[in-house]
Each structure stands twice: as C-alpha cells, then as structure tokens.
Tab-separated table of C-alpha atoms in Angstrom:
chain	number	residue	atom	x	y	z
A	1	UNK	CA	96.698	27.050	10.419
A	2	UNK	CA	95.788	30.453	9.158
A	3	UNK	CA	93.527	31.348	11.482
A	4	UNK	CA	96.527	31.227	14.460
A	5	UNK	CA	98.950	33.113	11.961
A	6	UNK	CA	100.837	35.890	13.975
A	7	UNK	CA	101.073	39.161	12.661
A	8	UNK	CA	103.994	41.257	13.617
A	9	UNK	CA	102.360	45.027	14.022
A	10	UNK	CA	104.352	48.105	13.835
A	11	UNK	CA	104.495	48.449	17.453
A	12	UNK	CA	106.040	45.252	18.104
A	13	UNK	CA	102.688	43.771	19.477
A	14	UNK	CA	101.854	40.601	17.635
A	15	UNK	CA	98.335	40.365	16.104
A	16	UNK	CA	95.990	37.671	15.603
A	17	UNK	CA	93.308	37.421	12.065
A	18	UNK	CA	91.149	37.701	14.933
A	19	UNK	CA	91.896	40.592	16.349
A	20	UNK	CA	92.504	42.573	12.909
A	21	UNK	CA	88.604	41.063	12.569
A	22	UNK	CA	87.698	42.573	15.596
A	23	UNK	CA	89.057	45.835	14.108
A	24	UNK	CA	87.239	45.422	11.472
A	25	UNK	CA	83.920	45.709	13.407
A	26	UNK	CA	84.752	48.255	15.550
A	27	UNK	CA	85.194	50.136	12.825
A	28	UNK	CA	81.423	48.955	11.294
A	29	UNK	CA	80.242	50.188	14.634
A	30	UNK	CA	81.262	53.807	14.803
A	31	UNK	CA	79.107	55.346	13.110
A	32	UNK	CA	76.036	52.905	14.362
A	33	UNK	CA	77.333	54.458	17.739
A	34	UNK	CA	77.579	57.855	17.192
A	35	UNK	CA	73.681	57.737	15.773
A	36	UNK	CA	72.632	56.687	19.083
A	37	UNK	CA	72.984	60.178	19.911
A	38	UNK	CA	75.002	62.013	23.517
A	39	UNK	CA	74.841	58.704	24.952
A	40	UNK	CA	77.114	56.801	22.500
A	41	UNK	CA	79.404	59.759	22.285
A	42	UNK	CA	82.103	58.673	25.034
A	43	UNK	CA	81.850	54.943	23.548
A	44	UNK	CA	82.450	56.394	19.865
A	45	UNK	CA	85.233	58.305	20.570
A	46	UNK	CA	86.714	55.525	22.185
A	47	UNK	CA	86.087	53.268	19.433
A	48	UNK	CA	87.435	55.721	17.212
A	49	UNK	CA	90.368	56.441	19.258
A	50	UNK	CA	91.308	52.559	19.270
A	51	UNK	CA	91.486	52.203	15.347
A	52	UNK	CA	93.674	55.521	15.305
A	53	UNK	CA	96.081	54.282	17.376
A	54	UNK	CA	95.768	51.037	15.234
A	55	UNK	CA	96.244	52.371	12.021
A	56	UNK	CA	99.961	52.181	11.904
A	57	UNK	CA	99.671	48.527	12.782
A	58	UNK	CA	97.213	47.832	10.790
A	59	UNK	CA	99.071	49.673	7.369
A	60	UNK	CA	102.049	47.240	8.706
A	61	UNK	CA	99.961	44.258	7.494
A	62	UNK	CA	99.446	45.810	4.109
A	63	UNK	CA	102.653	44.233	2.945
A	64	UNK	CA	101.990	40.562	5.028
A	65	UNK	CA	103.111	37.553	2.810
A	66	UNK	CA	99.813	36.106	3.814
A	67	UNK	CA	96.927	37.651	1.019
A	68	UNK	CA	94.302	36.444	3.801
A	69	UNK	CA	96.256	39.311	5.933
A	70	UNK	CA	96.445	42.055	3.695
A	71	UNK	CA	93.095	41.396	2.268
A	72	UNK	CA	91.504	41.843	5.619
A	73	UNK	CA	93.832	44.684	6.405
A	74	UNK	CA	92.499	46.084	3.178
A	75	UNK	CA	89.042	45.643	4.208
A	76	UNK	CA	89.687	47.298	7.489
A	77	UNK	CA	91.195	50.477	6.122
A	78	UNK	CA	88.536	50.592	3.497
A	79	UNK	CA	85.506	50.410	6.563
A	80	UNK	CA	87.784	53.264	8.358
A	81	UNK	CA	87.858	55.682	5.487
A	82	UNK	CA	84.338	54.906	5.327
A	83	UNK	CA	83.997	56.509	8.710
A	84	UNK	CA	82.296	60.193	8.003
A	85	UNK	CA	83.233	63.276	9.863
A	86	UNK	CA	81.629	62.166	13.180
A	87	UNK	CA	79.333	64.499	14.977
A	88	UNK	CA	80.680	66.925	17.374
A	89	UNK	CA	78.091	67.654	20.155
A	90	UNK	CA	77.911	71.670	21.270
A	91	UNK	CA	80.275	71.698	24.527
A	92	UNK	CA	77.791	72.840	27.497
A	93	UNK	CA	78.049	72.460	31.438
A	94	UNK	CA	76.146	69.850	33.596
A	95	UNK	CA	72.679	71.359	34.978
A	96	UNK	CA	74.926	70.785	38.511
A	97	UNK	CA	77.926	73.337	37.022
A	98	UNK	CA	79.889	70.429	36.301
A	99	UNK	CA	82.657	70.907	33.115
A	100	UNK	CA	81.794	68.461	30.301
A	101	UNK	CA	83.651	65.228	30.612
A	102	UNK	CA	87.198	65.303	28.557
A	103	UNK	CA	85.490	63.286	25.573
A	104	UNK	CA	83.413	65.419	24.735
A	105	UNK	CA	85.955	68.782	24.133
A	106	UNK	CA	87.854	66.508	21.303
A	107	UNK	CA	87.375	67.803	17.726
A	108	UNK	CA	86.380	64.445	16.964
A	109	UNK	CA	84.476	66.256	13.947
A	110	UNK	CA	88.411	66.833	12.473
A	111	UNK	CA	89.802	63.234	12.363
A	112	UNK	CA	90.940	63.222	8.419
A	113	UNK	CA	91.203	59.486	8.282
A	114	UNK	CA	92.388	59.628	4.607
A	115	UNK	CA	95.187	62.129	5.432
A	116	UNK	CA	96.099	59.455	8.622
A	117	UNK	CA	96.136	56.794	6.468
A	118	UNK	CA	98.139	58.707	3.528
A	119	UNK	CA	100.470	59.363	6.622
A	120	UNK	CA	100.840	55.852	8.089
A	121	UNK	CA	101.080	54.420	4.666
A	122	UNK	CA	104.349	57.236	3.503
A	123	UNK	CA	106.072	56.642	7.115
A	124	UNK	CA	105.843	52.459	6.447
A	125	UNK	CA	107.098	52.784	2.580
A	126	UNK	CA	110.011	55.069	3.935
A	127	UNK	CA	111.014	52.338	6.473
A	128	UNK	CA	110.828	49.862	4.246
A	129	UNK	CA	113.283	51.676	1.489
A	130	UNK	CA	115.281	51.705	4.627
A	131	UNK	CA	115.348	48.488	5.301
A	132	UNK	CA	115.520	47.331	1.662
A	133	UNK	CA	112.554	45.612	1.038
A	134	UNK	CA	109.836	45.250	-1.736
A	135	UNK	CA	107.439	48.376	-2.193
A	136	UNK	CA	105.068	46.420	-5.073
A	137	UNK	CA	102.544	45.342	-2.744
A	138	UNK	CA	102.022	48.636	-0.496
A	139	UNK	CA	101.719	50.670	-4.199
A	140	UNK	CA	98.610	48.172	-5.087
A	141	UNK	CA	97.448	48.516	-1.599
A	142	UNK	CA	97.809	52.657	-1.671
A	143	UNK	CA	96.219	52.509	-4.972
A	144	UNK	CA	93.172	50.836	-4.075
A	145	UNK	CA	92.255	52.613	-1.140
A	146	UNK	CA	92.632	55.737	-2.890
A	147	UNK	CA	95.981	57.378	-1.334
A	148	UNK	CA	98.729	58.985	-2.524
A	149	UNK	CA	101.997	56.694	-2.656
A	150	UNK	CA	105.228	58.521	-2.095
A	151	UNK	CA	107.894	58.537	-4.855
C-alpha cells in the first residue's frame, strides 16, 4: 500500500507520504503566515525553520524508486522555492525594556532557498557517486526545479 510506503530520509529518520504531504503545506502556509503581520512572525520562522532542516531529507527522496515519492518531493521543493524573501520586521525593544524575543533578530529576509537547495541537491549527488549509484533521476529532478547539477 503506497500510502504506508517508508521513506528512508537523509537523516536516518523514516518518512511517511504523509508526512512529506504535511511538508508540503507547511510550506503553502509560510507566506499566508508571514502576511498576518508581527503576530505570525515567531510561527513563520518556525515553519520556515522546519522545511530547512527538512530539505536534505526531502532532496533524499528525489531519487525514491517510488514516482508517487519523488513526484511529491518535487512538488514540495517547487512550493519551497516558491517561498519569497520573507519579511524581516525592524528589531525594537518591548514598551517594558524588554530585548526582542530571539525570532525576531534572524535574517530570515536572507534564506536563499535556491542556493539551499542547489546545496542539498550537490552534497546528495556526491554521496551517491560515492556509493555507486544511478545519478539519471536527480539530473531530471535538478533540471526541473531549476538548479545547477554538479559535473
């Protein structure tokens, strides 16, 4: 059953479809977020922080025997590059002389998600020269989202 198939991420965390769909949402809902203004700030930088650390994982699955898999791992990446330089809000103090919250002092403004991805996607085609296997379905993949594939 498809819908159960395992996933076997970069980090060595196994992955449901579900979860990569939940990814894929999150990553719909960023920039929804970040319209709403100061108060979706925290919440969008957390969001946003989740799919960077789930990039590599998710650039794993480009190369998944299943095309259900790499199609929505396609999609994913697509909805992430889609993600525009998100709003960095002027860093003030509290009206009680309290330091703005940690969130708010990342240069959120600076995430290059192409230049992540173009990252992610070189360190996973190196490993897998190193390991010997096929390189034909991350080139397509590369191609298609628009990144640079290493020679």
């Amino acid at each position: 059953m498809e819908s159960l198939l395992m996933v076997k991420l970069v980090d060595g965390e196994a992955c449901t479809l579900p979860q990569l769909e939940l990814l894929e949402a999150t990553a719909r809902a960023v920039e929804l977020v970040f319209d709403s203004g100061d108060s979706g700030f925290a919440i969008g930088v957390g969001l946003s922080n989740l799919l960077k650390c789930r990039l590599p994982a998710t650039v794993c699955c480009l190369s998944h025997p299943s095309a259900h898999v790499r199609a929505l791992s396609t999609s994913l990446l697509r909805d992430i590059l889609h993600i525009d330089s998100l709003k960095s809000f002027p860093l003030q103090e509290d009206v009680r002389g309290i330091p703005v919250p940690p969130y708010h002092k990342l240069a959120i403004g600076t995430i290059n998600w192409h230049a992540d991805l173009e990252k992610c996607i070189a360190w996973e085609v190196q490993s897998r020269r190193a390991a010997g296997l096929t390189l034909a379905l991350f080139s397509a993949a590369a191609k298609e989202l628009g990144c640079a594939f290493p020679d």
